[in-house]
Structures are given as structure tokens and as C-alpha cells.
Amino acid sequence: MNTLEKTGGFSLMNGRFREGQLPIMAHLVVGYPSLEESLRTAEAYIRAGVQVLELQIPFSHPTADGPIITAACREAVRQGVTVRDCIVAIAALRKRHPSQEIVAMSYLNRIYAFGCQRFMGEMEAFGVQHLLVPDLPVDHIDFPSFQNLRNRRVKLVPVLAANVSDARLEKLLQMGFDFFYLMSDFKITGSAFGLHPRLREVIARVKSHPVAHCQSAYAPFPRVGVGFGISTPEQARLVVEDADLAIVGSALIQAQREGRLDAYLDELKNTFARATECA
Amino acid sequence: MELTQTAYKDLILGPEEGMAYGGTFVPEVLLPSLHEITDAFEEIKNDECFVAEFHHALCTFSGRPTAFTPLPRLSAMLGGAQVFLKNEGLNHTGAHKITHCIGQILLAKKLGKRRIIAETGAGQHGYATAAVCARMGLDCTVYMGRKDYERQRPNVYWMELLGAKVAAVDDGDQTLNDAVIAAFKDWVAHPESYYLLGSAVGPRPYPAMNTFFQKVVGEEIRRQCQAATGRLPDYLVACVGGGSNALGMFFDFLDDEGVTLVGVEAGGRGSAPGEHAAKMRQGKLGVFEGYHSYFLQDDDGNIAPTHSVSAGLDYCGISPILAFLADEGRVRFETASDEAALTAVKTLARTEGIIPALESAHAFAHAFELAAQLPKDCIVVVNASGRGEKDLFITMRHFQEESLRDYARHLLAF
Ligand SMILES: Cc1ncc(COP(=O)(O)O)c(C=O)c1O
């Protein structure tokens, strides 16, 4: 049993968020603007109480990201940040924060170049329970070259949009994924905010399907995070009326770049404190 | 394991993913659109009406069949094999690209699509796409890296004249990869549009689909070579950027063991990283832009910059179908340098009165060396994938820089 399971996991109490934690998956690009600085940013996120920390391994050509994350990735790559550097950073964070939930994110080529099996081993060793690969439809791990991405302790996160067919969604639910990332609408990261009309239905469907093949009693239903284009705390609050997590990326990088990260995080905290009071 | 030769064709165009490479490595959000296109492709492949309509459009709009031309003066000069040229440059808009554009546009029409998205490097694919869109009355947006937009301005002009919207991409290196990524992003935002991808690369079904449309080239060569010489060629030589013209030429001959297939990549200015685009010589297996194949990349999985004097070969990846055929030993790979390609343009122009595109000139550069070493009864066919007019300012700068400067001054004085 690893540290995460001992702490009671990060499952939600019936879809609501845990006391003292923000229902936020906060994203950053490891190595941007520098390795040290990105670690400090992670610490700031954790202090603010974000439930999930999403660490993106930078790639030269992030095909599904908007201009802010793309620029951050390119800058990190320019500085020569390696996959190994990212793993060392994850290890350092894990050491200081044994129970912080961490999701790793990487385009497939960097994982493939590093070695799929070796990469998954490192993720497992440092208690990363979920891996998000935006250019890997999750059932492509059947491809011989990528079979080693199948791992009992490190699960892939399907990234879906409102155009997912019922059959496809059913298939993924049957495959036992326990964390789904939904795109707010048809767009790339960092776009203007808006929720697709069908999203609510997709969220409800995912959340009503008990996790297939699940051995843990803590997480009977999959969690759902909604991201792409969430820029204000108010938008994040709106999103978690239906989803478990609001995923914030470009807006945080932008705030960090403009030296107002702490102010942004405070605003997030205040927004959710008010929301809890009102509830 | 040796596959029987016919199995190659079935494997490549069959409904199952039988090859080790390829795949659909794209964000889930694009899967419904790709599945829609894949299903439509499976249908039209065996639909005689569709294929007849496609061939009719190739004849009436693009001028097929293209000429199969003996090159007697060149062959005599080389002193070896008899060299022939398949003149794809005679196609409408100047290159082989229009063939898969026509095929895909008919498919898009069948699917009821109204808006086409495309990427372009040199502008040849964008130009062909803009032309077929105009003819079919479809809305067309072409993405082009800012650098390519600046250096291939004549093609930008042609596209705009044809009514296409040309969007310059300021991200990244501002070249073809960035254009592909921008086109994908547009497609994510507009999944009801049709993405008309311009080579035998990308996610399924594009590699097989563009090969299917382009295979008419090899089919014509088979007939024309039989008619001209009474037999099949010994060597087929084609340049390789993504692989569409090479696969178009090779496909029909995959079962003919006696025909040696040679792909020629851009050797650029040398073998250092960033100085060439030789995927099969220096690339490593990876996944990028939707497919699993060989890519030029660094040790840590970042995509490497590329260089070639010909924009059409200046690309980091190679068709998963060619990668598979290379692993199988069915297609052999060589390189030709910038310098050799430029020289080949001049040689072919002076000996045979044909000016090839710089991309195609890579195939000629290698074919000259090859033919010189072969006996006189050997037949070498080279794919002239495009004509050289589009390279006016590049080759002119190389061959007659002063004259180009003069002309530029003259133009600016109007
Ligand atoms: C004339 C010509 N030949 C060859 C190519 C390379 O592409 P492919 O390898 O797909 O044939 C291009 C691409 O722009 C081209 O314009």
C-alpha cells in the first residue's frame, strides 16, 4: 500500500470537495520559467490548498495547447529541461508533501523516448496515480509499442469533449478509468470560457457509473475535472457545481508571469470560502 | 518473417491496422471526425462510382494521365541505365499534390462538409487545395508558418486569388509543423470542418487514404513503361518529404519483386542535427502529429528542427507506411544534398528541357548516380513530382543572384 492510500485517498465525499481544499486541479509546466521557480509555484499551489497538482512535462510541440502553455513549454525546452529533471522535481515535491495528489501530464513522444515502462515505474515510485497524455486516446495502449503504459497503480486519464459518443463513453467507463478530464467546449487551452450545452449530461453519465474493476472502497464513482479556458475563480466555482474539479492552467501561468500568482490564489480561496458559506 | 508481396498491398489498404506504425494519436475530441472519415474511406475504396468520378476529375481537371518521358540525352551522358521520367509536374497546379486533394474533396463533399482546413509548407498543397475548393465551391482556410508565408509569397497570392483564406502561423519555428498544429487546433474548435491533410502522414486514415488516391501514378507507369519498353522498370526513384509522391509511385509495384524501390530524402547541408531532413538515416521511432513512425528528434523526445533547400522535403516525420516498408527492406532510402539537388535541376533542364521542382530534383540527383553505375539494359524511372516554376526565386538566387537583384529593384521601382 502506498502513502496515498494510507491517507484515505482523495476521493470526494459524494462529489463534494474536502474540507480546507480547493476543488481545483492547478496546472504548471515543469521548468518554466526555471526548474526552481516552477517548484516554488507548485509550493504556492499546495499552500493555497489545491486538491490536485498537475505537472506538465514540457514538449517542443504541444499540439493541443494554447499560446500561453505552448510558450511556457518552449521556454522550458529551450532551457534543456529533461524528462529526468521533471521526475526529480516530482520526487522532491512528493518528499515534502507525502499526501498531495499529483497528476503528471506529458505528450506521448517524451514518454516514449524515455521508455514507457521506465517512465511508469518512476510515476509509481513517486505516488503519481494519474497520467494525462493528451495525444493518446486511452485505448491506444493496445498498440504493441505502448502496452507498457498499462499500469495498475498509475492510471491514464481520458480527455473527452462533448462530442464523445455514448458507445465510446460506455467503453471507457467499462475499462475502469476513475478520473475523466472533460474539455469545457471545442477549443484549445487558454481560450475564452464557455461550457458546451451537452457537458452536464456527459458529467452526469460519468459520475453515475461505478468505477469498473475497482478494488478500493473509497472511490466508487469516477471523478470528473473540467478544463480548457477556465480563467477566473468565478468560472471555476461555476464548473464545480457539476464537476469535481475545475482545471486551471493558462490563467495561472499568466498570473505567475505577471507577478500576481499569490493574489490570484487568494482570490480563488476567497471565492470558494464564500461559496461554502452560502451553501 | 517474409510477407508474400501481395500481402503488402492488402496490409496497407486493408481495414485493419496491420502495420507496426501509424495509429490515431490525437486528442479524443478529434476521434469522431477521424472515424467518420475512416468509415467513408472504407466505403469509397470499393465504390466503383466514386472511383470513376475521381478518375474523371483527374482527367478533366488535372490533365491525367501525365507523360512518361524517355530521357535519351541524359541517359547517354550518364553512360548507364536508360532513364525515364514520370512527369507529375504536368498536373494542374504543378505537382502530384492535387491528386489526393481531388480525392479528399470528393470524399468531403460526400460527407456534406462545407469548410476545408489544410496546412501547407511550400504552399504547393495549399495551392492545390485552394484550387479544388474553388472548383467545388467550398470554404477554404490554409495554415502556413509565418516563415513559409514570407518566403513562398507567390503561392500565398495564388491561394488568395483562388478565394482561400491563408492564415500565417506565428507559433514556434513558424514552419510546416506549426502549420499542421494550427490546422489541428482549428479542427478541434470546428469538428464539423474537413481537414485535408497533404501527405501520406498524420493519423489514420490519411496515410492509407492519400496512398490510395496517389497510386494512380504507379498504375500509369506500369502501362506506360510496358508500352514504351515492353517490360517493367528495374528501379523506381522518388523524393520523400512525408511520402505521398513516393507511395503513389511505388504502391502498384509492391508485389513486383524485381522492381527496386528507392526513396530519396533531403540531405540538406550535412548530417548535423537541424541541417537535413533524413528521417530514415537519422530519425528515431516516436509519435507526433497523430502517428507513430520515425521522426527527427533529440535524445529526450523533443522534435528537432530540419533543413532542406526544398520546402516540401523540410519536414521532421515520414509516412508510417514508408517506415514499415523500410523496416521490411522493401523500400531503400538514400539522401541527396541541397547542392546536388540544385545541380540536378540544371542538368535536367539542359539535357532534356524539363525543369523539375527542387523536391523532385533530389530524386534525380540520386538517380543520376545510380543510373551511371547500372548496365545499359536497366530501366530507371524517376518521379518528377512537381515542376520547377514555383522555385523561381530560390533557384534564381542560386544560379543568377545578380539578375534576381536587378529584377527586384526593377519591380520595386513601379
Ligand atoms: C513537388 C513536390 N514534391 C514532393 C513533395 C514532398 O511531399 P511528399 O513526400 O508527400 O510527396 C512536395 C511537398 O510539398 C512537393 O511539392
XYZ file of C-alpha atoms and ligand atoms in Angstrom:
709
model
C 0.000 0.000 0.000
C 1.491 3.355 -0.894
C 1.326 6.611 1.062
C -1.628 7.912 -0.839
C -3.915 5.055 0.008
C -2.976 5.277 3.690
C -4.047 8.881 3.937
C -7.512 7.950 2.890
C -7.244 8.833 -0.764
C -8.570 11.880 -2.468
C -11.980 10.670 -3.291
C -14.764 13.103 -2.935
C -17.476 12.808 -0.392
C -20.339 12.195 -2.732
C -18.940 14.528 -5.270
C -18.311 17.446 -2.909
C -14.864 18.689 -2.101
C -12.860 18.036 1.000
C -12.693 20.475 3.889
C -9.936 23.044 3.541
C -9.121 22.035 -0.005
C -9.892 23.833 -3.203
C -11.674 21.730 -5.825
C -9.014 22.768 -8.259
C -6.536 20.907 -10.405
C -3.790 23.508 -10.762
C -1.505 23.104 -13.743
C 2.058 24.170 -14.259
C 4.819 23.462 -16.750
C 7.820 21.931 -15.012
C 10.875 24.035 -15.776
C 9.004 27.241 -16.557
C 10.224 29.864 -16.064
C 13.002 27.782 -14.468
C 13.121 24.497 -12.589
C 13.448 26.224 -9.191
C 10.744 28.723 -9.991
C 8.307 26.022 -11.100
C 8.898 24.178 -7.814
C 8.127 27.379 -5.914
C 4.939 27.755 -7.942
C 3.959 24.219 -7.001
C 4.536 25.046 -3.337
C 2.304 28.098 -3.675
C -0.460 25.958 -5.212
C -0.161 23.431 -2.393
C -0.218 26.165 0.278
C -3.381 27.534 -1.288
C -4.872 24.079 -0.840
C -5.408 22.876 -4.385
C -6.665 19.339 -4.358
C -4.677 18.203 -7.374
C -1.372 19.406 -8.709
C -0.964 18.851 -12.468
C 2.639 18.816 -13.603
C 3.214 19.079 -17.334
C 6.450 17.771 -18.763
C 7.382 20.318 -21.420
C 7.471 19.250 -25.080
C 8.799 21.171 -28.066
C 5.478 20.961 -29.947
C 2.494 20.753 -27.584
C -0.147 20.041 -30.218
C -3.237 20.521 -28.041
C -2.219 23.560 -26.012
C -2.912 27.227 -26.499
C -0.370 30.018 -26.854
C 0.389 30.549 -23.136
C 1.165 26.919 -22.317
C 2.914 26.453 -25.670
C 5.206 29.395 -24.944
C 5.914 28.054 -21.440
C 6.749 24.601 -22.837
C 9.026 26.035 -25.473
C 10.865 28.134 -22.946
C 11.390 25.125 -20.667
C 12.575 23.024 -23.618
C 14.908 25.810 -24.683
C 16.455 25.656 -21.227
C 17.011 21.951 -21.755
C 14.614 20.590 -19.134
C 14.733 16.811 -19.461
C 12.174 14.177 -18.531
C 14.637 13.125 -15.829
C 14.617 16.715 -14.434
C 10.833 16.552 -14.257
C 10.910 13.261 -12.396
C 13.434 14.669 -9.919
C 11.118 17.647 -9.385
C 8.152 15.343 -8.792
C 10.232 13.318 -6.332
C 11.174 16.471 -4.420
C 7.549 17.561 -4.164
C 6.445 14.099 -3.103
C 9.044 14.061 -0.334
C 7.840 17.333 1.125
C 4.150 16.643 0.581
C 3.501 12.944 1.065
C -0.248 13.224 0.639
C -0.541 15.817 -2.111
C -2.329 14.372 -5.122
C -0.201 14.767 -8.223
C -1.246 14.195 -11.829
C 1.521 14.078 -14.421
C 0.887 15.325 -17.933
C 3.035 14.709 -20.978
C 2.753 14.370 -24.722
C 3.424 10.808 -25.745
C 6.725 11.288 -27.546
C 8.620 12.357 -24.458
C 7.390 9.350 -22.510
C 8.163 7.082 -25.446
C 11.689 8.476 -25.829
C 12.272 7.999 -22.098
C 10.866 4.473 -22.226
C 7.247 3.748 -21.367
C 7.962 1.091 -18.776
C 10.705 3.064 -17.103
C 8.515 6.166 -17.019
C 5.583 4.352 -15.452
C 7.928 2.843 -12.880
C 9.060 6.315 -11.844
C 5.490 7.587 -11.659
C 4.552 4.657 -9.485
C 7.574 5.129 -7.233
C 6.634 8.744 -6.543
C 2.964 8.155 -5.959
C 1.676 9.750 -9.129
C -1.624 7.965 -9.516
C -2.767 9.529 -12.750
C -1.138 10.306 -16.051
C -2.643 12.528 -18.672
C -1.386 12.108 -22.249
C -3.342 14.465 -24.494
C -2.302 12.816 -27.765
C -3.012 9.266 -26.631
C -6.573 8.014 -26.956
C -6.527 5.774 -23.883
C -7.304 2.534 -25.707
C -4.247 3.017 -27.959
C -2.189 1.335 -25.276
C -3.137 -1.804 -27.176
C -0.551 -0.747 -29.769
C 2.467 -3.038 -29.155
C 4.869 -0.120 -28.632
C 2.755 1.408 -25.884
C 1.497 -1.588 -23.946
C 3.760 -0.730 -21.063
C 1.657 2.326 -20.332
C -0.843 -0.071 -18.814
C -0.216 0.132 -15.095
C -2.364 -0.873 -12.162
C -1.271 1.993 -9.925
C -0.812 4.781 -12.457
C -3.988 5.222 -14.428
C -4.431 7.146 -17.618
C -6.924 9.997 -17.657
C -9.224 10.099 -20.692
C -9.566 13.637 -22.041
C -13.021 13.901 -23.552
C -15.234 16.541 -25.101
C -18.963 16.900 -25.540
C -18.772 15.087 -28.886
C -17.847 11.775 -27.253
C -20.292 9.164 -28.466
C -22.409 7.219 -25.984
C -20.781 4.000 -27.131
C -17.284 5.379 -26.685
C -18.075 6.751 -23.240
C -19.582 3.431 -22.212
C -16.478 1.619 -23.428
C -14.159 3.888 -21.429
C -16.300 3.539 -18.311
C -16.181 -0.236 -18.682
C -12.399 -0.071 -18.969
C -12.213 1.125 -15.375
C -10.888 4.659 -15.660
C -11.586 6.551 -12.463
C -10.675 10.096 -13.438
C -12.045 11.848 -16.514
C -10.907 15.149 -17.911
C -13.613 16.942 -19.865
C -12.988 19.800 -22.220
C -15.315 22.677 -21.441
C -16.007 23.169 -25.141
C -14.412 22.597 -28.549
C -11.258 24.593 -28.122
C -7.673 24.565 -27.000
C -6.251 25.529 -23.608
C -6.334 29.222 -22.830
C -9.409 30.009 -24.949
C -12.384 32.067 -23.818
C -14.597 30.423 -21.212
C -17.824 28.678 -22.105
C -19.451 25.383 -21.273
C -20.807 23.187 -24.014
C -24.524 22.527 -23.550
C -24.044 18.762 -23.600
C -21.311 18.784 -20.966
C -23.597 18.477 -17.981
C -25.120 15.314 -19.416
C -21.671 13.775 -20.015
C -20.571 14.630 -16.471
C -23.695 13.091 -15.008
C -23.192 9.926 -17.025
C -19.572 9.521 -15.966
C -20.340 10.197 -12.330
C -23.202 7.761 -12.146
C -21.153 4.809 -13.348
C -19.312 2.953 -10.574
C -15.646 2.544 -11.391
C -15.290 -0.800 -13.122
C -12.855 -3.307 -11.576
C -12.311 -1.008 -8.588
C -10.841 -2.637 -5.527
C -10.895 0.434 -3.277
C -13.974 1.328 -1.279
C -13.054 4.992 -1.349
C -13.704 5.870 -4.917
C -16.823 4.142 -6.089
C -17.574 6.692 -8.813
C -15.170 8.292 -11.248
C -14.133 11.854 -10.670
C -14.587 14.496 -13.306
C -12.427 17.538 -13.894
C -13.414 20.203 -16.391
C -10.768 22.344 -18.033
C -9.821 24.446 -21.085
C -10.499 28.147 -20.857
C -11.209 28.491 -17.146
C -9.592 31.771 -16.261
C -11.432 33.371 -13.320
C -12.168 31.950 -9.861
C -15.842 32.556 -10.511
C -15.724 30.364 -13.615
C -14.004 27.674 -11.561
C -16.771 27.848 -8.967
C -19.401 27.559 -11.674
C -17.688 24.474 -13.092
C -17.636 22.609 -9.784
C -21.374 22.949 -9.468
C -21.332 19.878 -11.707
C -17.765 18.636 -11.865
C -15.485 17.570 -9.008
C -12.606 19.695 -10.115
C -12.026 22.821 -12.115
C -8.779 22.570 -14.044
C -6.889 25.844 -14.293
C -3.776 26.158 -16.450
C -3.127 29.127 -18.720
C -4.679 31.598 -16.256
C -2.279 30.507 -13.517
C 0.734 30.690 -15.803
C -0.389 34.123 -16.917
C -0.804 35.259 -13.293
C 2.582 33.842 -12.401
C 4.163 35.592 -15.372
C 2.645 38.893 -14.337
C 3.744 38.530 -10.710
C 0.213 38.180 -9.335
C 0.097 34.477 -8.584
C -0.449 34.915 -4.829
C -3.227 37.418 -5.437
C -4.878 35.011 -7.884
C -4.651 32.114 -5.449
C -6.089 34.276 -2.635
C -8.968 35.207 -4.859
C -9.581 31.531 -5.594
C -9.615 30.755 -1.871
C -11.991 33.607 -1.111
C -14.342 32.616 -3.895
C -14.628 29.084 -2.572
C -14.836 30.201 1.076
C -17.823 32.366 0.151
C -19.369 29.552 -1.836
C -19.083 27.190 1.125
C -20.674 29.730 3.470
C -23.576 30.256 1.115
C -24.142 26.536 0.743
C 9.007 -13.158 -41.259
C 8.833 -12.668 -45.023
C 5.438 -11.495 -46.110
C 4.259 -12.544 -49.522
C 4.459 -9.485 -51.713
C 0.745 -9.127 -52.334
C 0.257 -9.013 -48.590
C 1.894 -5.581 -48.508
C -0.862 -4.018 -50.565
C -3.591 -5.684 -48.535
C -1.934 -4.708 -45.303
C -1.565 -1.067 -46.301
C -5.032 -0.555 -47.716
C -6.877 -3.132 -45.634
C -9.366 -2.164 -42.945
C -7.207 -3.456 -40.078
C -4.192 -1.720 -38.665
C -1.781 -4.406 -39.721
C 1.418 -2.383 -39.599
C 3.524 -1.661 -36.551
C 3.301 2.081 -37.241
C 0.577 4.600 -37.860
C -2.341 4.797 -35.458
C -4.585 7.626 -34.377
C -2.531 9.504 -31.788
C -4.713 12.564 -31.466
C -6.776 14.126 -28.699
C -10.014 12.190 -28.174
C -12.013 15.197 -29.332
C -10.839 14.527 -32.902
C -11.719 10.830 -32.912
C -15.346 11.226 -34.035
C -14.235 13.261 -37.067
C -11.442 10.814 -37.906
C -13.741 7.835 -37.524
C -16.241 9.489 -39.831
C -13.543 9.946 -42.482
C -12.181 6.428 -41.949
C -15.629 4.910 -42.426
C -16.206 6.978 -45.552
C -12.807 5.958 -46.930
C -13.564 2.270 -46.333
C -16.758 2.749 -48.309
C -15.365 4.633 -51.300
C -12.354 2.336 -51.705
C -14.567 -0.306 -53.281
C -17.183 2.011 -54.703
C -16.829 1.919 -58.487
C -18.940 5.045 -58.921
C -16.765 7.071 -56.590
C -13.548 5.807 -58.159
C -14.904 6.582 -61.630
C -15.846 10.102 -60.554
C -12.367 10.545 -59.064
C -10.648 9.428 -62.263
C -12.924 11.580 -64.357
C -11.923 14.613 -62.275
C -8.240 13.690 -62.597
C -8.583 13.588 -66.397
C -10.736 16.640 -66.922
C -9.373 18.956 -64.232
C -5.787 17.887 -63.654
C -4.783 16.543 -67.066
C -4.114 12.898 -66.305
C -2.560 10.674 -67.443
C 0.717 12.541 -67.108
C 3.529 11.951 -69.593
C 6.059 9.159 -69.305
C 9.133 10.583 -70.931
C 12.321 8.837 -72.065
C 15.465 10.836 -71.287
C 17.851 9.717 -74.056
C 20.330 12.609 -73.920
C 20.626 12.384 -70.168
C 20.963 8.584 -70.298
C 23.712 8.843 -72.898
C 25.512 11.438 -70.803
C 25.356 9.233 -67.705
C 26.535 6.245 -69.732
C 24.492 3.697 -67.795
C 20.851 2.716 -67.470
C 18.020 4.120 -69.578
C 16.341 6.799 -67.522
C 12.659 7.720 -67.832
C 10.706 10.423 -66.109
C 7.117 10.393 -64.892
C 6.025 13.957 -65.305
C 3.724 14.686 -62.360
C 4.695 18.310 -62.791
C 2.247 18.429 -65.681
C -0.632 18.166 -63.227
C -2.804 21.214 -62.748
C -1.200 23.478 -60.104
C 2.162 21.937 -60.863
C 2.612 18.891 -58.655
C 1.237 15.492 -57.664
C -0.474 17.021 -54.613
C -3.654 17.850 -56.494
C -4.429 14.157 -56.927
C -5.072 13.500 -53.233
C -6.733 16.905 -52.938
C -9.274 15.912 -55.591
C -9.840 12.550 -53.913
C -10.304 14.050 -50.482
C -12.508 16.878 -51.666
C -14.873 14.373 -53.296
C -14.943 12.487 -50.008
C -15.570 15.692 -48.053
C -18.412 16.562 -50.418
C -19.892 13.115 -49.898
C -19.786 13.743 -46.147
C -21.619 17.027 -46.637
C -18.685 19.144 -45.436
C -18.737 22.837 -46.294
C -15.469 24.057 -44.908
C -11.972 22.729 -45.593
C -8.905 23.221 -43.402
C -5.405 22.499 -44.704
C -1.776 23.062 -43.779
C 0.945 23.898 -46.213
C 4.727 24.234 -46.147
C 5.958 25.367 -49.534
C 2.434 26.236 -50.493
C 2.006 23.508 -53.135
C -0.513 21.534 -51.133
C -2.295 24.718 -50.087
C -2.390 25.907 -53.681
C -3.853 22.601 -54.887
C -6.346 22.589 -52.018
C -7.432 26.154 -52.753
C -7.948 25.245 -56.419
C -10.139 22.194 -55.735
C -12.092 24.097 -53.067
C -12.792 26.906 -55.517
C -13.934 24.397 -58.097
C -16.238 22.674 -55.616
C -17.492 25.863 -54.025
C -16.177 25.040 -50.572
C -14.853 27.434 -47.974
C -11.080 27.013 -47.524
C -8.637 28.029 -44.791
C -4.951 27.219 -45.240
C -2.464 27.455 -42.364
C 1.086 28.348 -43.189
C 4.016 29.070 -40.867
C 4.925 32.763 -40.921
C 8.384 31.986 -42.287
C 6.962 29.939 -45.158
C 4.321 32.612 -45.729
C 7.078 35.167 -46.190
C 9.357 33.059 -48.376
C 6.650 31.440 -50.553
C 4.672 34.594 -51.222
C 3.756 33.682 -54.819
C 1.834 30.646 -53.564
C 0.121 32.763 -50.893
C -1.009 35.007 -53.688
C -2.328 32.127 -55.802
C -4.250 30.720 -52.847
C -5.803 34.073 -52.086
C -6.644 34.651 -55.725
C -8.467 31.306 -55.611
C -10.533 32.582 -52.717
C -8.826 30.740 -49.854
C -8.080 32.348 -46.525
C -4.368 31.979 -45.783
C -3.575 32.190 -42.078
C 0.065 32.842 -41.179
C 1.072 30.991 -38.001
C 3.331 32.870 -35.613
C 3.903 29.992 -33.149
C 7.140 28.102 -32.777
C 9.546 27.946 -35.703
C 6.821 29.286 -37.978
C 7.188 26.442 -40.466
C 5.267 23.347 -41.527
C 4.937 21.697 -38.086
C 3.443 24.827 -36.672
C 1.022 24.992 -39.588
C -0.029 21.366 -39.008
C -0.576 22.057 -35.311
C -2.577 25.212 -36.062
C -4.736 23.260 -38.524
C -5.354 20.566 -35.893
C -6.330 23.235 -33.376
C -8.751 24.779 -35.844
C -10.235 21.311 -36.307
C -10.615 20.839 -32.552
C -12.562 24.109 -32.438
C -14.549 23.239 -35.601
C -15.004 19.469 -35.672
C -17.656 19.818 -38.383
C -14.982 21.022 -40.831
C -12.924 18.672 -43.002
C -9.159 18.570 -42.538
C -7.495 17.988 -45.897
C -4.064 16.680 -44.934
C -1.393 16.961 -47.598
C 0.846 13.907 -47.450
C 0.839 10.228 -46.514
C 1.344 11.162 -42.874
C -0.894 12.051 -39.925
C -3.435 9.932 -38.092
C -5.399 7.134 -39.660
C -6.844 7.151 -42.332
C -4.717 9.821 -44.056
C -1.579 7.749 -44.803
C -3.546 4.964 -46.465
C -6.110 7.305 -47.990
C -3.564 9.542 -49.709
C -1.680 6.444 -50.875
C -4.934 5.096 -52.308
C -5.536 8.291 -54.271
C -1.915 8.631 -55.400
C -1.473 5.024 -56.537
C -2.755 6.051 -59.964
C 0.803 7.266 -60.638
C 2.316 3.787 -60.361
C -0.566 2.266 -62.295
C 0.090 4.635 -65.173
C 3.834 3.957 -65.033
C 3.188 0.216 -65.316
C 1.153 0.675 -68.510
C 3.369 3.363 -69.967
C 6.609 1.519 -69.301
C 5.182 -1.676 -70.807
C 4.111 0.274 -73.882
C 7.424 2.086 -74.240
C 9.846 -0.734 -73.424
C 7.840 -3.938 -73.357
C 8.668 -4.584 -69.722
C 8.604 -3.294 -66.169
C 11.209 -0.896 -64.791
C 14.106 -2.129 -62.649
C 14.252 0.904 -60.390
C 11.718 3.465 -59.261
C 13.139 6.573 -57.610
C 11.118 9.223 -55.768
C 11.853 12.004 -53.316
C 10.396 11.718 -49.822
C 9.074 14.533 -47.698
C 6.080 12.963 -45.990
C 5.882 10.265 -48.638
C 2.831 10.866 -50.834
C 4.548 11.043 -54.212
C 6.853 8.124 -53.373
C 3.986 5.902 -52.227
C 1.938 6.927 -55.245
C 4.760 5.760 -57.486
C 5.681 2.616 -55.507
C 2.341 1.212 -54.430
C 1.368 -0.599 -57.602
C 4.794 -2.288 -57.730
C 4.918 -3.605 -54.186
C 4.238 -7.156 -55.466
C 6.789 -6.940 -58.239
C 9.889 -8.290 -56.552
C 12.097 -7.376 -59.490
C 11.372 -3.676 -59.096
C 13.689 -1.932 -56.652
C 12.075 0.993 -54.856
C 14.255 3.899 -53.758
C 13.165 6.853 -51.617
C 15.416 9.899 -51.537
C 15.382 12.201 -48.517
C 16.776 15.682 -48.110
C 20.436 15.541 -47.086
C 20.432 19.323 -46.750
C 23.753 20.903 -45.786
C 25.188 17.984 -43.825
C 24.432 15.346 -41.241
C 24.439 17.536 -38.104
C 21.078 17.888 -36.332
C 18.945 20.607 -37.909
C 20.897 20.568 -41.174
C 18.844 17.958 -43.054
C 15.548 16.077 -43.145
C 16.795 12.487 -43.406
C 14.347 10.595 -41.205
C 15.307 7.103 -42.286
C 19.001 7.822 -41.801
C 18.883 9.705 -38.504
C 15.334 9.607 -37.197
C 14.138 7.598 -34.243
C 10.800 5.959 -33.619
C 8.331 8.287 -31.987
C 4.818 9.681 -32.028
C 3.954 13.083 -33.387
C 1.177 14.816 -35.297
C -1.102 11.855 -34.868
C 1.072 8.955 -35.982
C 3.758 6.527 -34.891
C 6.781 6.489 -37.184
C 10.362 7.707 -37.482
C 10.954 11.338 -36.512
C 13.952 13.608 -36.304
C 14.175 14.357 -32.602
C 16.658 14.847 -29.813
C 17.565 12.145 -27.275
C 14.902 13.353 -24.893
C 11.969 13.226 -27.304
C 11.734 16.834 -28.448
C 11.159 17.291 -32.171
C 14.296 18.505 -33.937
C 14.451 21.325 -36.443
C 15.027 20.326 -40.066
C 16.510 21.932 -43.142
C 16.195 21.475 -46.862
C 16.561 23.820 -49.796
C 13.187 22.422 -50.874
C 10.367 23.415 -48.546
C 8.390 20.300 -49.491
C 11.019 17.960 -48.009
C 11.724 20.138 -44.982
C 9.698 18.034 -42.534
C 10.555 16.008 -39.421
C 8.447 12.876 -39.980
C 7.855 10.185 -42.577
C 4.821 8.196 -43.622
C 4.215 5.237 -41.296
C 3.686 3.170 -44.446
C 7.155 4.007 -45.764
C 8.645 3.401 -42.314
C 7.085 -0.043 -42.345
C 8.271 -0.786 -45.899
C 11.771 0.380 -44.954
C 11.866 -1.946 -41.945
C 10.692 -4.733 -44.225
C 13.519 -3.970 -46.613
C 11.053 -3.327 -49.439
C 11.970 0.338 -49.915
C 15.558 1.514 -49.816
C 16.459 5.004 -48.621
C 19.118 7.390 -49.833
C 19.791 11.098 -49.417
C 20.707 13.942 -51.753
C 22.168 17.254 -50.605
C 20.875 20.763 -51.322
C 23.785 21.274 -53.651
C 23.214 18.021 -55.547
C 19.521 18.865 -55.969
C 20.295 22.311 -57.369
C 22.797 20.811 -59.770
C 20.244 18.217 -60.842
C 17.742 20.962 -61.712
C 20.226 22.465 -64.108
C 21.342 19.141 -65.557
C 17.809 18.028 -66.348
C 16.924 21.442 -67.735
C 19.925 21.490 -70.066
C 19.830 17.897 -71.256
C 16.093 17.276 -71.542
C 14.338 20.627 -71.435
C 12.494 19.856 -68.216
C 12.780 21.928 -65.039
C 11.855 19.798 -62.023
C 10.711 21.040 -58.624
C 13.553 21.192 -56.100
C 11.890 18.360 -54.169
C 11.872 16.116 -57.234
C 15.426 17.191 -58.041
C 16.556 15.175 -55.003
C 15.250 12.046 -56.688
C 17.064 12.996 -59.893
C 20.316 13.726 -58.069
C 20.343 10.202 -56.685
C 19.062 8.631 -59.900
C 21.963 10.163 -61.846
C 24.466 8.416 -59.582
C 22.521 5.197 -59.638
C 21.967 5.091 -63.399
C 25.620 5.784 -64.123
C 26.555 2.547 -62.334
C 23.942 0.338 -63.950
C 24.170 -1.582 -67.234
C 22.582 -0.116 -70.345
C 19.659 -2.558 -70.388
C 18.448 -1.402 -66.971
C 15.427 0.876 -66.724
C 15.286 3.583 -64.076
C 12.125 5.668 -63.674
C 12.259 8.905 -61.695
C 9.182 10.616 -60.329
C 9.185 14.295 -61.271
C 6.663 15.045 -58.530
C 6.456 18.703 -59.461
C 7.628 21.295 -61.928
C 10.203 23.893 -61.034
C 8.449 27.181 -61.769
C 7.378 27.557 -58.151
C 11.055 27.645 -57.127
C 11.796 30.630 -59.340
C 13.168 32.863 -56.610
C 15.109 30.105 -54.845
C 16.876 28.679 -57.867
C 17.338 32.109 -59.413
C 19.039 33.342 -56.258
C 21.354 30.378 -56.553
C 22.064 30.489 -60.296
C 21.697 34.184 -61.136
C 21.751 36.229 -57.972
C 22.648 39.497 -59.685
C 19.856 39.122 -62.174
C 17.407 38.491 -59.341
C 18.581 41.618 -57.515
C 18.147 43.610 -60.713
C 14.667 42.267 -61.158
C 13.753 43.048 -57.546
C 14.970 46.604 -57.990
C 13.001 46.890 -61.195
C 9.842 45.580 -59.512
C 10.210 47.971 -56.602
C 10.502 50.890 -58.972
C 6.987 50.531 -60.364
C 6.683 18.861 -55.846
C 6.711 18.197 -54.508
N 7.323 17.011 -54.397
C 7.395 16.365 -53.225
C 6.872 16.913 -52.072
C 7.051 16.157 -50.803
O 5.896 15.581 -50.298
P 5.626 14.023 -50.395
O 6.797 13.317 -49.806
O 4.391 13.823 -49.601
O 5.446 13.662 -51.818
C 6.213 18.156 -52.138
C 5.618 18.761 -50.934
O 5.255 19.902 -50.846
C 6.131 18.808 -53.389
O 5.524 19.997 -53.520
